[in-house]
Amino acid sequence: MKVKLHHLKGRYGSGYVSFGVPWDKGEVKADTVFSITDDNNAVSEVQTRPAAYWPDGSVKWTAHTAKIDTDSAVLSVSDKPLSEGIATEDLSDKIIVRNGTAEAVFPKSGSALMLWRGMSVSLKAIKEQRRFEGETELISSVPYLGYAEEVTVEECGPLKTVIKTVGTHKNEHGSFLPFIIRFIILKDEPQIKLMHTFFYDGDPSVDFIKGVGIEISRPMCGELYNRRIKIAGDFGMMHEPIQNTYIWHPMVCRFRFIEQQLRGENIKIDTDDADNKAMLDDICTWDSYKLIQQSADSYKVSKRTESESCAYINAAVGSRSKGLMYIGDEDGGAAVGMRDFWQKFPSELEVKGLSKNEAKLCAWIVAPDCPAFDMRHYDTKAHSQAYYEGFDIVGSDPVGISVTNELSLFAFGSYAQNDTLMQLAEEVQKPAVMLCDVSYYHDRKALGEWSMISRDTPLKAWLEDELDKAFDFYKNEIEQRRWYGLFDYGDVMHTYDKYRHCWKYDMGGYAWQNTELMPTMWLWYAFLRSGREDIFTVAEAMSRHSSEVDIYHFGSLKGLGSRHNVIHWGDSCKEPRIAMAGHHRALYFLTGGDYRLRDVFEDVKDADFSTLETDPLRFFYDKSQMKLPTHARSGPDWSTYCSNWFTMWELTGDTKYKDKILTGFKDLEKAPLRMISGSNFEYDPESGHLGYIGESAAGGAHLAVCMGGPQTYFELERSLDYPPLRDMLIQYGKFYFLPPEEKRRRTNNLITGNGFVYPYMAASLCAYAAREAHDEKLAHQVWQVLVHSLAGKNKDEGFDKEIVKNYFNNAELEEMFWISTNFTAQWCLNTIVALELTKDYLENSKEDYEWEDWVK
């Protein structure tokens, strides 16, 4: 077994990298050992663990960590056991990790979370509270310090060890913002990667987030004039000694030392010389610096001398910092880098105490020098009719959401050159991604069914052009509309406002998308077929955002998410579909089992129990008349549970989740129309049973097919030994496009209306039925729908942009006046999947698919 690998072009291309590889059933066992052969024929070790299993116990995905410094490599089975590398010792009061270059200690209690190379790492939070006395607003900033409550070894191997610390920020009055921080230690590396997650648990009416930071305390030694700071800007490093010897008087000292200082040389100034002594007595000592990224387009650097009674002065400004700060002295230095520093503004890097015995370098995920985050809702009433919000109640609730950020801490035994630091900053911002060839994923159907890119007919060429235009438009919109910010970066907007030439950012359910109609899966399938770095980056940011901010990780809503809204947590519809594991499976498996996403999968695995309190159909039925305790639509509620359960079954081999899937499918099989029935059902989370309650679909029957249900079922059909699933999918797919009168006839009037709207959303399902039933007519109908849904009756429309001149902040604004992410995501996703499922039946050009009225 040999698998070709390559670094993703456009990302950092060397060093340690974690990645995942899929396998056919029975191909790999859990104890299989691998090695890497690089482009220079050098063989190196690979740390491996199973990431997912087939039902027979063989490994479906492996997660690997290796050091690969060439553009490509080959993964192959090895007969050599792994040598000793990182040593990890789990004691009663601490964990000690030795990686070959240094020892890291992780206390199991207290506020010092890691001790490493003389440095100490701790966490800080600041709560802002506001109150009025008459017309005077009183604002207080309340500091908290992070304390460890549980410290565990999450992964232990010769090349990589992961330590997980769980805790909360505390002070004498209480606690605020629970956290999880992971420390990733790599063999022989002078750096530690950090993955930091904080959760909101305050009262949004009074508890504003003023600051969240990671503080590194480092001893400082040597003469003040040999201490320095470096800050990564847009293009290079700002470098300053904290005592600048480029002086006016005495002239004899003016040029003697500054060039040496800026070269990083440790100089020695003879203080017995009167001129030297006069110089040192008279120059400033710059003790504190701040790099504040205030927006996606603006940062500033400020600094202050030793006294806290003095003001900060402006030192520099710029647009988009690369988010790295280095402090150094005669013994070397340390640096911290923050990924997505400007994308997730407001962020800040701050150091105090450069002139003292100990400096405190703080990476602020929430910058305290910017306005505090206000977690309240945007209005005091709901807008269900005017602005497409969920229900006629305000359901905004941030309690239970989270944010995750990635950082790196570097240690240096000597002076760090500017080029080295800029390279490290690039590595932090664009970390390495190691991949298989796109055909390898496709051939193994590693994450479902999707097509490879082909332009060998006019139809395919047109479809591929439109798919490219759709993604390129959204990629540009992220930048053009500045969809950035700590709680926003990764998401896109829902519906466009052609009259104001902007998105409906302030109109209820038309604002942020919050995964509605699967833009996540569209982007991940687009990446899997193309291997494009820009698509990967947009998809990665969307998965990271929506798996954190859009869903609930604890409390009564755990495992549910908030429907699309002006505020990410603002909508009153709290539903499973937003939190579906299927949104993020690609990121998890491709990157070698991202540990934070593993937490998320745990958070959502039992989301069905949260509906006992928050029934998705609670406004439609009288609970006193129900036989089962809650409701689940077959889609998107129950199909989402299937995605969650399938993921846990794959990750753990726990058949409890497979059994719940089979229980539901058997209940659907008993319904009068099988999978077509419903989609409203009563539901019991404990037993997993669905209770048939007639033919009614709250929100429309299309919701059963447009939220990832068919894609989940396609994967399940390969893993479940349950033949009726294939038959039910064929029946469902053959039914969806039928005219209303034919639906009534075939169901003996059980279905009396045409609730099966938006046929393009069912194109994947119908394409599956066409392939499995060898139904050429149905395959033709699939493409009638997809071609005319985009190209219109005359087949001459598409994802074409228009230019608006002199729009507010843009001389030439690009727009599509009709665009909605619902349509774009579903059309692109279904096109990508249907190209694979109907490839044996495709006509030559779009003109071969004539318009018929039923297509509407």
Tab-separated table of C-alpha atoms in Angstrom, residues 384-734:
chain	number	residue	atom	x	y	z
A	384	SER	CA	-40.929	36.560	11.846
A	385	GLN	CA	-43.117	37.945	9.077
A	386	ALA	CA	-41.379	41.069	7.855
A	387	TYR	CA	-37.830	39.782	8.075
A	388	TYR	CA	-38.091	35.976	7.939
A	389	GLU	CA	-37.117	35.250	11.539
A	390	GLY	CA	-38.183	31.955	13.094
A	391	PHE	CA	-40.976	32.531	15.596
A	392	ASP	CA	-42.780	35.503	17.105
A	393	ILE	CA	-40.538	35.495	20.149
A	394	VAL	CA	-37.045	36.829	20.741
A	395	GLY	CA	-34.845	33.777	21.204
A	396	SER	CA	-31.395	35.345	21.159
A	397	ASP	CA	-29.061	33.475	23.513
A	398	PRO	CA	-25.234	33.487	23.436
A	399	VAL	CA	-24.811	31.264	26.507
A	400	GLY	CA	-23.075	28.089	25.376
A	401	ILE	CA	-21.412	29.347	22.192
A	402	SER	CA	-17.645	29.290	21.763
A	403	VAL	CA	-14.698	30.652	19.793
A	404	THR	CA	-11.489	28.787	18.934
A	405	ASN	CA	-8.163	30.323	17.948
A	406	GLU	CA	-4.778	28.892	17.001
A	407	LEU	CA	-1.485	30.304	18.235
A	408	SER	CA	2.185	29.353	18.294
A	409	LEU	CA	4.801	30.031	20.956
A	410	PHE	CA	8.447	30.080	19.867
A	411	ALA	CA	11.659	30.046	21.904
A	412	PHE	CA	15.082	31.176	20.649
A	413	GLY	CA	18.480	30.531	22.160
A	414	SER	CA	19.997	33.420	20.239
A	415	TYR	CA	18.959	36.496	18.286
A	416	ALA	CA	16.145	35.852	15.774
A	417	GLN	CA	16.660	37.358	12.324
A	418	ASN	CA	13.870	39.294	10.613
A	419	ASP	CA	13.609	36.769	7.774
A	420	THR	CA	13.229	33.943	10.272
A	421	LEU	CA	10.450	35.716	12.114
A	422	MET	CA	8.584	36.625	8.941
A	423	GLN	CA	8.802	33.005	7.844
A	424	LEU	CA	7.387	31.892	11.172
A	425	ALA	CA	4.602	34.467	10.868
A	426	GLU	CA	3.734	33.039	7.445
A	427	GLU	CA	3.767	29.522	8.907
A	428	VAL	CA	1.338	30.593	11.632
A	429	GLN	CA	-1.010	32.291	9.165
A	430	LYS	CA	-0.878	29.591	6.485
A	431	PRO	CA	0.001	26.323	8.258
A	432	ALA	CA	0.964	23.300	6.225
A	433	VAL	CA	-1.736	21.040	4.783
A	434	MET	CA	-0.743	17.600	3.473
A	435	LEU	CA	-3.109	15.873	1.072
A	436	CYS	CA	-3.650	12.841	-1.082
A	437	ASP	CA	-4.366	13.304	-4.774
A	438	VAL	CA	-7.959	14.407	-5.311
A	439	SER	CA	-8.617	11.251	-7.344
A	440	TYR	CA	-7.632	9.134	-4.337
A	441	TYR	CA	-10.388	10.633	-2.166
A	442	HIS	CA	-12.889	10.367	-5.016
A	443	ASP	CA	-12.151	6.759	-5.870
A	444	ARG	CA	-12.679	5.692	-2.255
A	445	LYS	CA	-15.829	7.787	-1.849
A	446	ALA	CA	-14.123	8.941	1.307
A	447	LEU	CA	-16.780	11.496	2.215
A	448	GLY	CA	-19.645	10.548	-0.053
A	449	GLU	CA	-20.400	11.000	-3.732
A	450	TRP	CA	-19.011	13.863	-5.807
A	451	SER	CA	-17.689	14.347	-9.323
A	452	MET	CA	-14.219	15.015	-10.621
A	453	ILE	CA	-13.713	18.143	-12.721
A	454	SER	CA	-14.226	17.492	-16.432
A	455	ARG	CA	-14.741	19.864	-19.361
A	456	ASP	CA	-14.888	17.313	-22.160
A	457	THR	CA	-18.345	18.400	-23.386
A	458	PRO	CA	-19.928	21.838	-23.823
A	459	LEU	CA	-22.392	21.027	-21.008
A	460	LYS	CA	-19.663	20.071	-18.543
A	461	ALA	CA	-17.523	23.057	-19.529
A	462	TRP	CA	-20.461	25.408	-18.926
A	463	LEU	CA	-21.264	23.790	-15.580
A	464	GLU	CA	-17.641	23.976	-14.429
A	465	ASP	CA	-17.434	27.622	-15.467
A	466	GLU	CA	-20.546	28.417	-13.443
A	467	LEU	CA	-19.269	26.520	-10.423
A	468	ASP	CA	-16.011	28.486	-10.585
A	469	LYS	CA	-17.843	31.787	-10.979
A	470	ALA	CA	-20.033	31.021	-7.974
A	471	PHE	CA	-17.107	30.335	-5.672
A	472	ASP	CA	-15.022	33.205	-6.998
A	473	PHE	CA	-17.911	35.590	-6.360
A	474	TYR	CA	-18.201	34.549	-2.705
A	475	LYS	CA	-14.447	34.597	-2.239
A	476	ASN	CA	-14.459	38.186	-3.495
A	477	GLU	CA	-17.492	39.096	-1.385
A	478	ILE	CA	-15.679	38.065	1.795
A	479	GLU	CA	-13.072	40.683	0.977
A	480	GLN	CA	-15.316	43.247	-0.710
A	481	ARG	CA	-17.875	43.235	2.127
A	482	ARG	CA	-15.249	42.699	4.841
A	483	TRP	CA	-16.915	39.634	6.332
A	484	TYR	CA	-14.325	39.526	9.083
A	485	GLY	CA	-14.288	39.702	12.877
A	486	LEU	CA	-13.924	37.309	15.808
A	487	PHE	CA	-17.550	36.133	15.812
A	488	ASP	CA	-18.139	36.568	12.064
A	489	TYR	CA	-15.103	35.385	10.105
A	490	GLY	CA	-15.942	32.243	8.165
A	491	ASP	CA	-19.615	32.954	7.622
A	492	VAL	CA	-21.288	34.527	4.599
A	493	MET	CA	-24.572	36.382	4.198
A	494	HIS	CA	-27.901	34.840	3.228
A	495	THR	CA	-29.761	37.101	0.765
A	496	TYR	CA	-28.859	40.126	-1.343
A	497	ASP	CA	-30.668	43.463	-1.318
A	498	LYS	CA	-30.594	44.748	-4.887
A	499	TYR	CA	-32.080	48.103	-3.912
A	500	ARG	CA	-29.384	49.029	-1.408
A	501	HIS	CA	-26.656	47.141	-3.301
A	502	CYS	CA	-25.695	45.210	-0.187
A	503	TRP	CA	-26.683	42.058	1.630
A	504	LYS	CA	-29.665	42.092	3.984
A	505	TYR	CA	-27.302	42.344	6.937
A	506	ASP	CA	-29.935	44.007	9.152
A	507	MET	CA	-33.039	42.050	8.134
A	508	GLY	CA	-33.705	39.176	10.524
A	509	GLY	CA	-33.358	35.783	8.892
A	510	TYR	CA	-31.824	37.204	5.728
A	511	ALA	CA	-28.486	38.140	7.338
A	512	TRP	CA	-25.781	35.620	8.382
A	513	GLN	CA	-26.159	32.173	6.781
A	514	ASN	CA	-25.296	29.942	9.790
A	515	THR	CA	-24.820	26.823	7.554
A	516	GLU	CA	-28.364	27.041	6.132
A	517	LEU	CA	-28.699	24.831	3.038
A	518	MET	CA	-25.183	23.437	3.300
A	519	PRO	CA	-22.668	26.004	2.022
A	520	THR	CA	-20.180	23.993	4.101
A	521	MET	CA	-20.689	20.817	2.122
A	522	TRP	CA	-20.692	22.719	-1.185
A	523	LEU	CA	-17.289	24.203	-0.345
A	524	TRP	CA	-15.773	20.956	0.914
A	525	TYR	CA	-16.895	19.014	-2.165
A	526	ALA	CA	-15.619	21.883	-4.343
A	527	PHE	CA	-12.249	21.504	-2.647
A	528	LEU	CA	-12.159	17.707	-2.808
A	529	ARG	CA	-12.577	17.797	-6.596
A	530	SER	CA	-10.203	20.719	-7.243
A	531	GLY	CA	-7.513	20.749	-4.554
A	532	ARG	CA	-7.603	24.571	-4.606
A	533	GLU	CA	-6.042	26.284	-1.603
A	534	ASP	CA	-8.380	29.275	-1.753
A	535	ILE	CA	-11.412	26.987	-1.513
A	536	PHE	CA	-9.811	25.083	1.372
A	537	THR	CA	-9.186	28.312	3.277
A	538	VAL	CA	-12.767	29.552	2.879
A	539	ALA	CA	-14.196	26.129	3.797
A	540	GLU	CA	-11.855	25.778	6.770
A	541	ALA	CA	-12.837	29.196	8.116
A	542	MET	CA	-16.532	28.395	7.668
A	543	SER	CA	-16.260	25.077	9.486
A	544	ARG	CA	-14.243	26.602	12.305
A	545	HIS	CA	-16.725	29.447	12.719
A	546	SER	CA	-19.966	27.514	12.380
A	547	SER	CA	-18.851	24.638	14.599
A	548	GLU	CA	-18.175	27.141	17.397
A	549	VAL	CA	-20.247	30.329	17.205
A	550	ASP	CA	-23.413	29.013	15.594
A	551	ILE	CA	-24.036	26.117	17.994
A	552	TYR	CA	-24.445	25.403	21.700
A	553	HIS	CA	-21.776	23.408	23.528
A	554	PHE	CA	-23.425	23.175	26.947
A	555	GLY	CA	-26.722	23.912	28.651
A	556	SER	CA	-30.279	23.027	27.723
A	557	LEU	CA	-29.606	23.780	24.037
A	558	LYS	CA	-26.483	21.622	23.810
A	559	GLY	CA	-26.072	20.131	20.357
A	560	LEU	CA	-28.515	22.543	18.720
A	561	GLY	CA	-27.722	25.641	16.709
A	562	SER	CA	-29.278	28.970	15.856
A	563	ARG	CA	-30.977	29.519	12.518
A	564	HIS	CA	-29.766	32.319	10.215
A	565	ASN	CA	-30.070	35.808	11.719
A	566	VAL	CA	-28.572	39.274	12.112
A	567	ILE	CA	-26.870	37.976	15.256
A	568	HIS	CA	-25.338	34.507	14.968
A	569	TRP	CA	-27.088	33.320	18.121
A	570	GLY	CA	-30.122	35.537	17.611
A	571	ASP	CA	-32.842	33.466	15.962
A	572	SER	CA	-35.592	31.843	18.014
A	573	CYS	CA	-35.350	28.618	15.998
A	574	LYS	CA	-32.827	26.446	17.810
A	575	GLU	CA	-32.427	23.377	15.629
A	576	PRO	CA	-30.159	20.351	15.159
A	577	ARG	CA	-29.417	21.017	11.475
A	578	ILE	CA	-27.143	23.991	12.167
A	579	ALA	CA	-24.939	21.825	14.397
A	580	MET	CA	-24.827	18.761	12.128
A	581	ALA	CA	-21.543	16.849	12.240
A	582	GLY	CA	-21.653	16.487	8.462
A	583	HIS	CA	-20.777	20.147	8.026
A	584	HIS	CA	-17.286	19.520	9.388
A	585	ARG	CA	-16.378	15.899	8.734
A	586	ALA	CA	-14.141	16.874	5.818
A	587	LEU	CA	-12.051	19.274	7.893
A	588	TYR	CA	-11.777	16.727	10.691
A	589	PHE	CA	-10.605	13.836	8.559
A	590	LEU	CA	-8.433	15.737	6.073
A	591	THR	CA	-6.423	17.391	8.848
A	592	GLY	CA	-5.761	14.198	10.762
A	593	GLY	CA	-8.471	14.348	13.386
A	594	ASP	CA	-8.699	17.936	14.610
A	595	TYR	CA	-9.177	17.597	18.373
A	596	ARG	CA	-11.449	20.586	18.783
A	597	LEU	CA	-13.834	19.201	16.170
A	598	ARG	CA	-13.784	15.924	18.081
A	599	ASP	CA	-15.160	17.918	21.043
A	600	VAL	CA	-17.856	19.334	18.784
A	601	PHE	CA	-18.874	15.875	17.561
A	602	GLU	CA	-19.235	14.855	21.206
A	603	ASP	CA	-21.340	17.965	21.863
A	604	VAL	CA	-23.830	17.126	19.102
A	605	LYS	CA	-24.042	13.326	19.344
A	606	ASP	CA	-27.052	13.448	21.670
A	607	ALA	CA	-28.635	16.622	20.351
A	608	ASP	CA	-31.972	14.825	20.084
A	609	PHE	CA	-32.308	14.876	23.881
A	610	SER	CA	-32.164	18.695	23.869
A	611	THR	CA	-35.394	18.737	21.875
A	612	LEU	CA	-37.244	17.366	24.908
A	613	GLU	CA	-37.136	20.940	26.146
A	614	THR	CA	-36.925	22.732	22.784
A	615	ASP	CA	-39.185	20.777	20.444
A	616	PRO	CA	-38.547	22.007	16.863
A	617	LEU	CA	-42.300	21.846	16.193
A	618	ARG	CA	-43.434	23.182	19.578
A	619	PHE	CA	-45.569	25.903	18.008
A	620	PHE	CA	-47.367	23.491	15.682
A	621	TYR	CA	-48.701	20.779	18.002
A	622	ASP	CA	-50.467	20.422	21.335
A	623	LYS	CA	-48.066	18.547	23.597
A	624	SER	CA	-50.906	17.087	25.635
A	625	GLN	CA	-52.102	15.198	22.549
A	626	MET	CA	-48.715	13.646	21.762
A	627	LYS	CA	-47.807	9.988	22.258
A	628	LEU	CA	-44.041	10.520	22.105
A	629	PRO	CA	-42.241	13.265	24.043
A	630	THR	CA	-41.001	15.477	21.181
A	631	HIS	CA	-40.921	15.845	17.402
A	632	ALA	CA	-38.414	15.251	14.640
A	633	ARG	CA	-38.937	15.929	10.988
A	634	SER	CA	-37.430	13.089	8.972
A	635	GLY	CA	-35.393	15.910	7.507
A	636	PRO	CA	-33.709	18.058	8.557
A	637	ASP	CA	-33.970	16.977	12.230
A	638	TRP	CA	-33.685	13.207	12.089
A	639	SER	CA	-31.340	13.254	9.087
A	640	THR	CA	-29.078	15.514	11.154
A	641	TYR	CA	-29.147	13.028	14.015
A	642	CYS	CA	-28.135	10.353	11.512
A	643	SER	CA	-25.113	12.443	10.518
A	644	ASN	CA	-24.159	12.932	14.172
A	645	TRP	CA	-24.656	9.271	15.026
A	646	PHE	CA	-22.890	8.017	11.910
A	647	THR	CA	-19.896	10.175	12.814
A	648	MET	CA	-19.752	8.816	16.368
A	649	TRP	CA	-20.199	5.261	15.134
A	650	GLU	CA	-17.280	5.739	12.746
A	651	LEU	CA	-15.068	7.435	15.340
A	652	THR	CA	-15.679	5.026	18.205
A	653	GLY	CA	-17.192	1.849	16.805
A	654	ASP	CA	-20.017	2.234	19.343
A	655	THR	CA	-22.949	0.374	17.771
A	656	LYS	CA	-25.424	2.221	20.011
A	657	TYR	CA	-25.479	4.971	17.404
A	658	LYS	CA	-25.814	2.552	14.482
A	659	ASP	CA	-28.765	0.966	16.272
A	660	LYS	CA	-30.519	4.331	16.634
A	661	ILE	CA	-30.069	4.940	12.905
A	662	LEU	CA	-31.537	1.539	12.059
A	663	THR	CA	-34.439	2.061	14.466
A	664	GLY	CA	-35.421	5.234	12.643
A	665	PHE	CA	-35.058	3.744	9.176
A	666	LYS	CA	-37.267	0.828	10.175
A	667	ASP	CA	-39.898	3.251	11.439
A	668	LEU	CA	-39.737	5.150	8.150
A	669	GLU	CA	-40.106	1.893	6.264
A	670	LYS	CA	-43.357	1.249	8.164
A	671	ALA	CA	-44.810	4.660	7.263
A	672	PRO	CA	-47.445	4.624	4.496
A	673	LEU	CA	-45.114	6.214	1.949
A	674	ARG	CA	-41.881	5.178	3.621
A	675	MET	CA	-39.234	7.907	3.302
A	676	ILE	CA	-41.648	10.142	1.394
A	677	SER	CA	-43.990	10.278	4.353
A	678	GLY	CA	-44.077	13.119	6.849
A	679	SER	CA	-41.831	14.863	7.140
A	680	ASN	CA	-43.279	15.653	10.601
A	681	PHE	CA	-42.981	12.783	13.077
A	682	GLU	CA	-43.227	12.415	16.796
A	683	TYR	CA	-39.974	11.219	18.309
A	684	ASP	CA	-38.533	9.572	21.412
A	685	PRO	CA	-34.820	10.307	21.987
A	686	GLU	CA	-34.465	7.464	24.464
A	687	SER	CA	-35.635	4.680	22.142
A	688	GLY	CA	-34.870	6.423	18.858
A	689	HIS	CA	-38.369	5.675	17.521
A	690	LEU	CA	-40.197	7.917	15.056
A	691	GLY	CA	-43.979	8.033	15.367
A	692	TYR	CA	-46.001	8.601	12.193
A	693	ILE	CA	-48.547	11.436	12.603
A	694	GLY	CA	-49.747	11.958	9.038
A	695	GLU	CA	-48.629	13.784	5.932
A	696	SER	CA	-47.565	17.225	7.077
A	697	ALA	CA	-44.254	19.002	6.544
A	698	ALA	CA	-43.616	22.079	8.680
A	699	GLY	CA	-41.628	24.484	6.556
A	700	GLY	CA	-42.031	22.386	3.411
A	701	ALA	CA	-41.083	18.930	2.196
A	702	HIS	CA	-37.951	20.365	0.592
A	703	LEU	CA	-36.369	20.727	4.036
A	704	ALA	CA	-35.925	16.960	4.093
A	705	VAL	CA	-33.574	17.080	1.093
A	706	CYS	CA	-31.760	20.434	1.256
A	707	MET	CA	-29.972	20.167	4.620
A	708	GLY	CA	-27.532	17.375	3.867
A	709	GLY	CA	-29.980	14.487	4.257
A	710	PRO	CA	-29.390	12.784	0.884
A	711	GLN	CA	-25.616	13.169	1.166
A	712	THR	CA	-25.717	11.591	4.632
A	713	TYR	CA	-27.868	8.720	3.384
A	714	PHE	CA	-25.503	8.019	0.464
A	715	GLU	CA	-22.650	7.493	2.925
A	716	LEU	CA	-24.816	5.442	5.280
A	717	GLU	CA	-25.943	3.146	2.473
A	718	ARG	CA	-22.318	2.016	2.027
A	719	SER	CA	-21.848	1.271	5.724
A	720	LEU	CA	-25.223	-0.054	6.902
A	721	ASP	CA	-26.198	-3.598	6.081
A	722	TYR	CA	-29.769	-2.512	5.415
A	723	PRO	CA	-30.993	-3.077	1.816
A	724	PRO	CA	-34.324	-1.230	2.301
A	725	LEU	CA	-32.417	2.061	2.544
A	726	ARG	CA	-31.381	1.882	-1.112
A	727	ASP	CA	-34.933	0.974	-2.137
A	728	MET	CA	-36.431	3.840	-0.129
A	729	LEU	CA	-33.986	6.340	-1.652
A	730	ILE	CA	-34.884	5.158	-5.160
A	731	GLN	CA	-38.600	5.439	-4.383
A	732	TYR	CA	-38.112	8.920	-2.912
A	733	GLY	CA	-36.011	10.116	-5.842
A	734	LYS	CA	-38.466	8.818	-8.431
